[in-house]
Amino acid sequence: MRAMMLGLLILLSACQAGENHLGQANGRADESSAPPPGGQQGAAARDCFWSVTIDDAAVNTLYPDIYAKYWVAAIPVIEGLSVSLDGEFPHARYMSFNLYDPLFRPVDAVSDRDILPAAGSSNPFVAGADRGSAARSYRMQILAATPPESRAPNTLYAHLPLGEAAATAVPYALVIYRIYVPDTGTDRAGDVPLPRVTFHAPDGGAYRGPEACDALEPFLPADLNEQVTHAAAAPPVPTGFGSFADLNWLKFIGLQSSTENRVNATPLREPVHALTPNPSGGSGGFASNVDNNYIYAPLNQDHGPLAVFEARMPRAPASVAGDPVMGAGDLRYWSVCSYEIASQRYYDCLYDENSVLDADNRGIFLIGREADRPANARPECGVNWLPWGPLKNSLAIMRHMLPEDDFPHAIQRVPAPPGSCEAPVMGAYFPYGTHLNTKDFEALGCPVNPDAIANRASQFEPTADCPQTPTGEIDSLGPA
């Protein structure tokens, strides 16, 4: 049994190493005066189980957030096999474990605030908790089983059926361990070790540490991340693919709906909509984090060299400077990023603690190339700048993480189908914007008045289908 288990782990890890690909990031944009988060320098942590990293120093793909660190592993789904993860809560804004099927669709997850600490330890992610507690241990487990009606605490379930009609389980699952915004002065993992892994075989054997690593490591190239990072980028997306002069923000529901909606501005619109009558289809993808929900807007230089939008931004707890107590807010974290559509790599991101906002928490975000940057596109004028990238097309993504129950305007509250309820639900938090040129933006002066960006009055008319404050459960399995 031991030989079979280790052999399967080796095979899965080698396959995982061969399947990761895509390009590298452009340089970072100017930072604001906010304290810089930790984890932005130094080599990414890695071991034989957490064999692939996705962050700004390693693999840049699957639409990641520059302030998030990801460690990826494959685990076998074998009846009777379990995996335990012994870790310490990181010094960071957020952490989680997500499980995915081989198509990178989320199937199970546990968020930081829901993890029970070990005896004598405390969970620093609970609102009001001591973030600097020295005792911060926990244990997670992954079971090759279907989730029971009453779930065990600190448990992920990895029984993954191949479609509704088949009960056959796929041979492996992908687990991603995420950390967002490590505290200033900490490393990529928030100054704690990566979770230590033990495989518990059906015959009662337990394999951990060097015994497992010595068998796995020869099959995982030491320069894997470097090879992936410097791989050739995918071809550019056709001109006008889903972009409009006024930004068309859509909620990401799944791969089917996002692909369908991106052809809205092309001659393919009618035949594609005829073939895919359900615009709400799909179950996530792009290794999406179940605690995040997203809206995205395709951009195109044909409409103007710059894209600008403004919105009121949710309140989030401050953590970068190592605040002693976990704060509260409308949600845990938000960010705005620019991406290359084809390769799914980021150009840059801004998040709640390093964005320039006015007294009403409103922010102006301008995306463009440096050669087109207006003279007033700077923090002193109340403007946040993000790079467009070298291609004609670009993509803006806004993410909301872990909204509080009493915050009705989170992206998580927007019901399907995409393109109908985003503005009515999000209200003043909806990012209304447009394409324009450098001269027109400079004419807005300094400071730039958010009200001058666009007339928002027509965007928020509630309808019977999209009430201003919708009811119902937040969709939790719905990108990184």
XYZ file of C-alpha atoms in Angstrom:
480
model
C 0.000 0.000 0.000
C 2.836 2.378 0.832
C 4.433 1.882 -2.583
C 1.103 2.377 -4.368
C 0.357 5.579 -2.480
C 3.759 7.138 -3.019
C 3.729 6.120 -6.678
C 0.390 7.833 -7.214
C 1.600 10.964 -5.432
C 4.668 11.064 -7.666
C 2.558 10.661 -10.815
C 0.089 13.355 -9.805
C 2.802 15.794 -8.789
C 4.671 15.258 -12.051
C 1.474 15.797 -14.052
C 0.756 18.944 -12.094
C 4.232 20.247 -12.831
C 3.748 19.701 -16.557
C 0.337 21.355 -16.793
C 1.132 24.806 -15.371
C 2.023 27.487 -17.887
C 1.754 31.125 -18.945
C 3.583 34.448 -18.789
C 5.319 36.975 -16.626
C 4.223 40.280 -15.139
C 5.109 43.792 -16.142
C 6.750 46.102 -13.612
C 4.875 47.446 -10.603
C 3.169 50.799 -10.707
C 3.951 53.630 -8.290
C 3.083 52.827 -4.681
C 0.976 55.112 -2.515
C 2.076 56.447 0.852
C 0.384 53.561 2.658
C 2.733 51.138 4.439
C 3.819 48.385 2.044
C 2.521 44.900 2.792
C 4.951 42.159 3.634
C 5.873 39.232 1.459
C 6.817 41.258 -1.631
C 10.520 40.373 -1.593
C 12.582 37.196 -1.394
C 12.213 33.696 -2.708
C 8.804 32.047 -2.541
C 8.463 29.253 -0.001
C 8.061 25.795 -1.525
C 8.306 22.154 -0.518
C 7.538 18.740 -1.953
C 3.801 18.942 -1.206
C 3.262 22.655 -1.920
C 5.167 22.161 -5.172
C 3.881 25.127 -7.211
C 3.540 28.735 -6.120
C 1.450 31.406 -7.844
C 2.512 34.940 -6.910
C 4.514 37.927 -8.092
C 7.819 36.027 -7.726
C 6.689 32.810 -9.376
C 3.760 31.799 -11.595
C 1.572 34.681 -12.818
C -1.565 33.122 -14.275
C -5.240 32.353 -13.539
C -5.981 36.070 -12.915
C -4.198 36.305 -9.533
C -4.131 39.285 -7.190
C -0.610 40.689 -6.726
C -1.154 40.850 -2.954
C -2.147 37.181 -2.702
C 0.252 34.265 -2.267
C -0.830 30.825 -3.448
C 0.619 27.392 -2.821
C -0.782 24.553 -4.948
C -0.730 20.785 -4.467
C -2.407 17.687 -5.881
C -3.804 14.994 -3.592
C -5.059 11.521 -4.527
C -8.751 10.808 -4.035
C -8.664 7.248 -2.718
C -11.276 5.784 -0.410
C -9.858 5.566 3.065
C -7.009 7.996 2.440
C -6.896 11.202 4.464
C -4.492 14.119 4.649
C -3.851 16.221 7.733
C -2.420 19.738 7.602
C -0.779 21.083 10.754
C -0.177 24.813 10.523
C -0.019 28.167 12.243
C -2.267 31.092 11.390
C -0.136 33.569 9.379
C 0.404 37.242 10.218
C -1.730 38.492 7.333
C -5.114 39.900 6.353
C -6.581 36.552 5.233
C -5.937 32.857 4.629
C -7.988 29.925 3.309
C -7.929 26.420 1.882
C -9.832 25.690 -1.360
C -10.283 22.357 -3.141
C -10.747 22.152 -6.933
C -11.558 19.600 -9.568
C -9.101 19.050 -12.465
C -10.845 21.859 -14.434
C -9.945 24.324 -11.636
C -13.556 24.670 -10.495
C -14.002 25.116 -6.723
C -15.726 22.258 -4.925
C -15.042 22.880 -1.233
C -13.363 25.467 0.973
C -12.710 26.559 4.555
C -12.074 30.224 5.396
C -9.709 31.458 8.105
C -12.395 32.715 10.494
C -14.074 29.268 10.437
C -10.943 27.279 11.404
C -10.977 26.117 15.020
C -7.595 26.675 16.690
C -5.740 23.911 18.529
C -6.097 23.684 22.289
C -4.324 26.608 23.927
C -4.176 28.607 20.663
C -6.361 31.390 19.260
C -7.590 32.318 15.796
C -6.357 35.858 14.939
C -8.802 36.247 12.023
C -11.933 36.484 14.145
C -13.089 40.105 14.495
C -11.696 41.589 17.702
C -9.057 38.848 18.148
C -5.435 39.443 19.150
C -3.573 39.424 15.812
C -0.188 39.038 17.490
C -0.983 35.979 19.585
C 2.054 33.687 19.952
C -0.092 30.541 20.188
C -1.724 30.210 16.735
C -1.768 26.514 15.790
C -4.502 24.570 13.989
C -5.064 21.224 12.263
C -7.037 20.718 9.031
C -7.943 17.452 7.353
C -8.832 16.462 3.790
C -11.012 13.389 3.384
C -11.706 11.388 0.229
C -15.417 11.416 1.001
C -18.711 13.073 0.132
C -19.576 15.927 2.527
C -22.060 14.677 5.156
C -25.122 16.664 6.116
C -23.358 17.651 9.320
C -19.803 18.596 8.362
C -16.865 17.964 10.652
C -14.992 21.134 11.674
C -11.703 21.996 9.945
C -12.448 19.494 7.160
C -12.365 19.578 3.356
C -14.154 16.833 1.407
C -12.516 15.635 -1.816
C -15.018 13.225 -3.354
C -15.440 14.763 -6.809
C -18.078 13.176 -9.083
C -17.691 13.494 -12.860
C -20.968 15.248 -13.603
C -24.422 14.775 -12.157
C -25.096 11.472 -13.906
C -21.867 9.719 -12.880
C -20.780 8.829 -9.366
C -17.240 7.898 -10.413
C -14.703 9.968 -8.524
C -11.821 11.660 -10.338
C -8.378 10.395 -9.292
C -7.112 13.585 -7.661
C -8.049 16.997 -6.334
C -6.110 20.255 -6.272
C -5.754 22.140 -3.013
C -4.718 25.806 -2.907
C -3.517 27.460 0.288
C -3.893 31.261 0.057
C -2.525 34.158 2.063
C -3.512 37.780 1.312
C -1.503 40.846 2.368
C 1.148 39.591 4.793
C 1.918 42.117 7.527
C 4.739 44.577 6.873
C 8.112 43.036 7.673
C 6.946 39.426 7.299
C 7.786 36.948 4.557
C 5.497 35.566 1.847
C 3.979 33.038 4.221
C 3.261 35.595 6.948
C 6.237 34.481 9.069
C 4.915 30.981 9.731
C 5.888 27.664 8.110
C 3.774 26.225 5.316
C 1.239 23.709 6.687
C 2.974 20.413 7.435
C 1.401 17.499 5.580
C 0.823 13.918 6.708
C -0.689 11.258 4.432
C -2.741 8.656 6.309
C -3.057 5.482 4.184
C -5.986 3.060 4.370
C -3.679 0.452 5.922
C -2.977 2.738 8.855
C 0.446 3.941 7.702
C 1.341 7.606 8.013
C 3.926 9.268 5.765
C 5.363 12.693 6.395
C 8.421 14.878 6.156
C 11.622 13.583 4.519
C 10.177 10.103 3.981
C 7.556 11.454 1.563
C 9.650 14.335 0.222
C 12.610 12.134 -0.755
C 10.305 10.112 -3.002
C 8.543 13.113 -4.524
C 11.243 15.747 -4.978
C 13.178 14.119 -7.886
C 10.034 14.384 -9.990
C 9.546 18.119 -9.316
C 12.142 20.288 -11.142
C 13.714 22.842 -8.828
C 13.339 25.539 -11.503
C 9.698 24.736 -12.265
C 8.404 28.163 -11.283
C 11.092 29.922 -13.294
C 10.222 27.861 -16.392
C 6.538 28.638 -16.006
C 7.047 32.336 -15.332
C 9.132 32.860 -18.472
C 6.987 30.780 -20.817
C 5.616 32.462 -23.946
C 2.360 34.352 -23.536
C -0.806 33.335 -25.360
C -1.856 35.119 -28.593
C -3.760 38.410 -28.221
C -7.544 38.432 -28.047
C -9.348 39.732 -31.196
C -10.094 43.452 -31.309
C -13.358 44.511 -29.659
C -13.837 41.207 -27.849
C -16.525 42.157 -25.343
C -15.422 45.779 -24.890
C -17.567 48.928 -25.071
C -16.842 52.675 -24.957
C -18.638 52.880 -21.589
C -17.269 50.144 -19.342
C -19.442 47.039 -19.283
C -18.970 45.444 -15.840
C -20.236 41.882 -15.477
C -20.242 39.542 -12.510
C -18.125 36.420 -12.953
C -20.433 33.426 -12.464
C -18.545 30.716 -14.322
C -16.571 29.929 -17.436
C -19.655 29.479 -19.613
C -21.260 32.812 -18.814
C -18.009 34.821 -18.911
C -17.027 33.371 -22.296
C -20.485 33.995 -23.697
C -20.669 37.590 -22.493
C -17.260 38.475 -23.955
C -18.677 38.118 -27.483
C -21.430 40.684 -26.908
C -19.649 43.342 -29.005
C -18.753 41.010 -31.885
C -20.627 39.476 -34.858
C -20.604 36.181 -32.927
C -23.142 37.479 -30.421
C -26.311 35.984 -31.933
C -25.031 32.484 -32.815
C -23.256 32.107 -29.475
C -26.302 33.205 -27.485
C -28.452 30.821 -29.518
C -26.143 27.912 -28.667
C -25.850 28.785 -24.949
C -29.322 29.836 -23.802
C -28.384 29.792 -20.108
C -26.199 32.862 -19.395
C -25.835 31.792 -15.779
C -24.194 28.450 -16.471
C -20.899 27.305 -15.004
C -19.581 26.749 -11.518
C -16.627 29.023 -11.131
C -13.256 28.415 -12.715
C -9.800 29.940 -13.097
C -9.076 28.450 -9.638
C -11.518 30.969 -8.173
C -11.527 31.557 -4.433
C -14.969 30.886 -2.964
C -14.549 33.808 -0.552
C -14.081 36.243 -3.447
C -16.629 37.394 -6.000
C -15.682 39.458 -9.033
C -16.908 41.864 -11.649
C -14.852 42.402 -14.797
C -14.763 44.932 -17.648
C -12.970 44.279 -20.981
C -11.030 47.318 -22.260
C -9.904 48.198 -25.785
C -7.691 50.988 -27.150
C -10.061 51.486 -30.104
C -12.453 53.234 -27.687
C -9.741 55.502 -26.279
C -6.233 55.147 -24.837
C -7.432 55.454 -21.230
C -10.165 53.772 -19.179
C -11.439 55.514 -16.053
C -14.038 54.595 -13.435
C -15.079 55.786 -9.998
C -16.933 54.118 -7.166
C -17.473 54.264 -3.465
C -15.272 51.541 -1.956
C -16.269 49.276 0.956
C -14.667 49.622 4.368
C -12.107 46.922 5.192
C -10.006 46.241 8.299
C -6.484 47.689 8.320
C -3.771 45.099 8.896
C -0.619 45.959 6.957
C 1.111 47.777 9.804
C 0.453 44.849 12.119
C -2.572 46.214 13.963
C -2.890 44.465 17.356
C -6.586 43.602 16.943
C -8.445 42.236 13.906
C -10.724 45.061 12.802
C -14.117 45.017 11.153
C -15.568 46.566 8.016
C -18.065 46.010 5.228
C -15.914 43.126 4.030
C -12.467 41.646 4.636
C -10.639 42.899 1.522
C -11.147 44.495 -1.885
C -8.857 45.132 -4.842
C -8.814 46.454 -8.409
C -6.398 44.892 -10.925
C -5.511 45.157 -14.609
C -4.817 41.987 -16.614
C -3.863 40.607 -19.987
C -6.926 38.674 -21.104
C -5.212 35.936 -23.109
C -2.465 34.891 -20.686
C -4.509 35.665 -17.525
C -1.504 37.481 -15.978
C -1.811 40.634 -13.924
C -0.139 43.937 -14.782
C -0.755 45.479 -11.369
C -3.262 45.772 -8.528
C -4.362 48.269 -5.908
C -6.213 47.280 -2.739
C -8.022 48.869 0.170
C -4.986 50.077 2.153
C -2.896 51.545 -0.688
C -5.617 53.157 -2.788
C -6.310 56.904 -2.690
C -9.887 57.561 -1.498
C -11.727 60.763 -0.583
C -13.582 61.537 2.649
C -16.610 59.584 1.400
C -14.453 56.544 0.535
C -14.845 57.223 -3.185
C -11.965 56.322 -5.474
C -10.996 57.207 -9.049
C -9.093 54.526 -10.990
C -7.396 55.278 -14.319
C -5.899 52.555 -16.549
C -3.523 53.410 -19.386
C -0.029 53.219 -20.831
C 2.714 55.385 -19.385
C 3.062 57.310 -22.677
C -0.601 58.363 -22.361
C -0.546 59.160 -18.636
C -2.188 62.531 -17.897
C -0.341 65.067 -15.751
C -3.110 64.834 -13.116
C -3.010 61.028 -12.914
C -1.326 61.058 -9.518
C -2.320 60.510 -5.877
C -2.187 64.237 -5.034
C -5.069 64.727 -7.486
C -7.039 61.830 -6.008
C -6.276 59.452 -8.905
C -5.205 55.813 -8.703
C -3.133 54.659 -11.711
C -2.917 51.121 -13.132
C -0.955 50.001 -16.226
C -2.835 48.942 -19.355
C -0.162 46.601 -20.721
C 1.347 46.320 -24.216
C -1.674 44.878 -26.061
C -4.679 46.697 -27.505
C -6.988 44.747 -25.190
C -6.850 44.801 -21.416
C -9.106 43.693 -18.579
C -10.127 45.298 -15.285
C -11.284 43.124 -12.373
C -12.745 44.256 -9.055
C -12.916 41.687 -6.238
C -14.819 41.658 -2.950
C -13.849 39.202 -0.189
C -15.917 37.893 2.729
C -18.663 40.529 3.005
C -20.418 41.013 6.314
C -24.058 39.956 6.542
C -25.211 43.563 6.973
C -23.454 44.872 3.822
C -26.034 44.586 0.990
C -23.908 46.026 -1.857
C -21.206 43.350 -2.131
C -20.606 41.655 -5.467
C -21.661 38.419 -3.736
C -25.208 39.831 -3.514
C -25.551 40.284 -7.301
C -27.810 37.536 -8.693
C -27.487 35.914 -12.116
C -27.611 36.400 -15.017
C -24.563 38.637 -15.541
C -25.273 42.036 -17.063
C -28.638 42.732 -15.438
C -28.276 43.383 -11.698
C -24.733 44.596 -11.060
C -25.488 48.332 -10.880
C -28.859 48.144 -9.052
C -27.443 45.907 -6.306
C -24.060 47.600 -5.886
C -25.485 51.133 -5.993
C -22.817 53.732 -5.224
C -20.251 50.899 -5.005
C -20.732 50.078 -8.698
C -17.713 51.282 -10.760
C -19.218 53.392 -13.521
C -16.690 54.529 -16.145
C -15.690 55.065 -19.742
C -12.807 55.237 -22.246
C -11.310 58.653 -22.981
C -8.108 60.393 -24.115
C -5.326 62.138 -22.211
C -6.453 65.695 -23.020
C -10.000 65.062 -21.797
C -8.792 63.654 -18.497
C -6.361 66.520 -17.923
C -9.269 68.918 -18.448
C -10.786 67.557 -15.209
C -8.120 69.464 -13.266
C -6.623 68.661 -9.864
C -8.093 67.441 -7.630
C -10.336 65.390 -9.911
C -14.002 65.445 -8.869
C -15.483 61.894 -8.939
C -18.807 63.392 -10.049
C -17.105 64.565 -13.268
C -16.219 61.018 -14.363
C -19.700 60.054 -15.514
C -23.408 60.643 -14.907
C -24.424 57.788 -12.631
C -28.087 58.768 -12.220
C -29.459 56.263 -14.740
C -27.471 53.307 -13.394
C -29.313 52.536 -10.179
C -33.010 52.305 -10.962
C -34.309 49.321 -8.960
C -36.530 46.884 -10.834
C -38.731 44.016 -9.775
C -35.985 41.579 -10.772
C -33.165 43.585 -9.170
C -34.248 45.265 -5.928
C -31.747 47.633 -4.374
C -31.416 45.316 -1.360
C -31.868 41.729 -2.603
C -32.685 38.824 -0.342
C -31.435 35.270 -0.306
C -28.195 33.443 0.318
C -24.815 34.651 -0.917
C -23.484 32.393 -3.697
C -20.296 31.003 -2.132
C -19.101 28.742 -4.951
C -19.219 30.932 -7.748
C -11.404 33.977 -9.803
C -7.710 33.890 -7.226
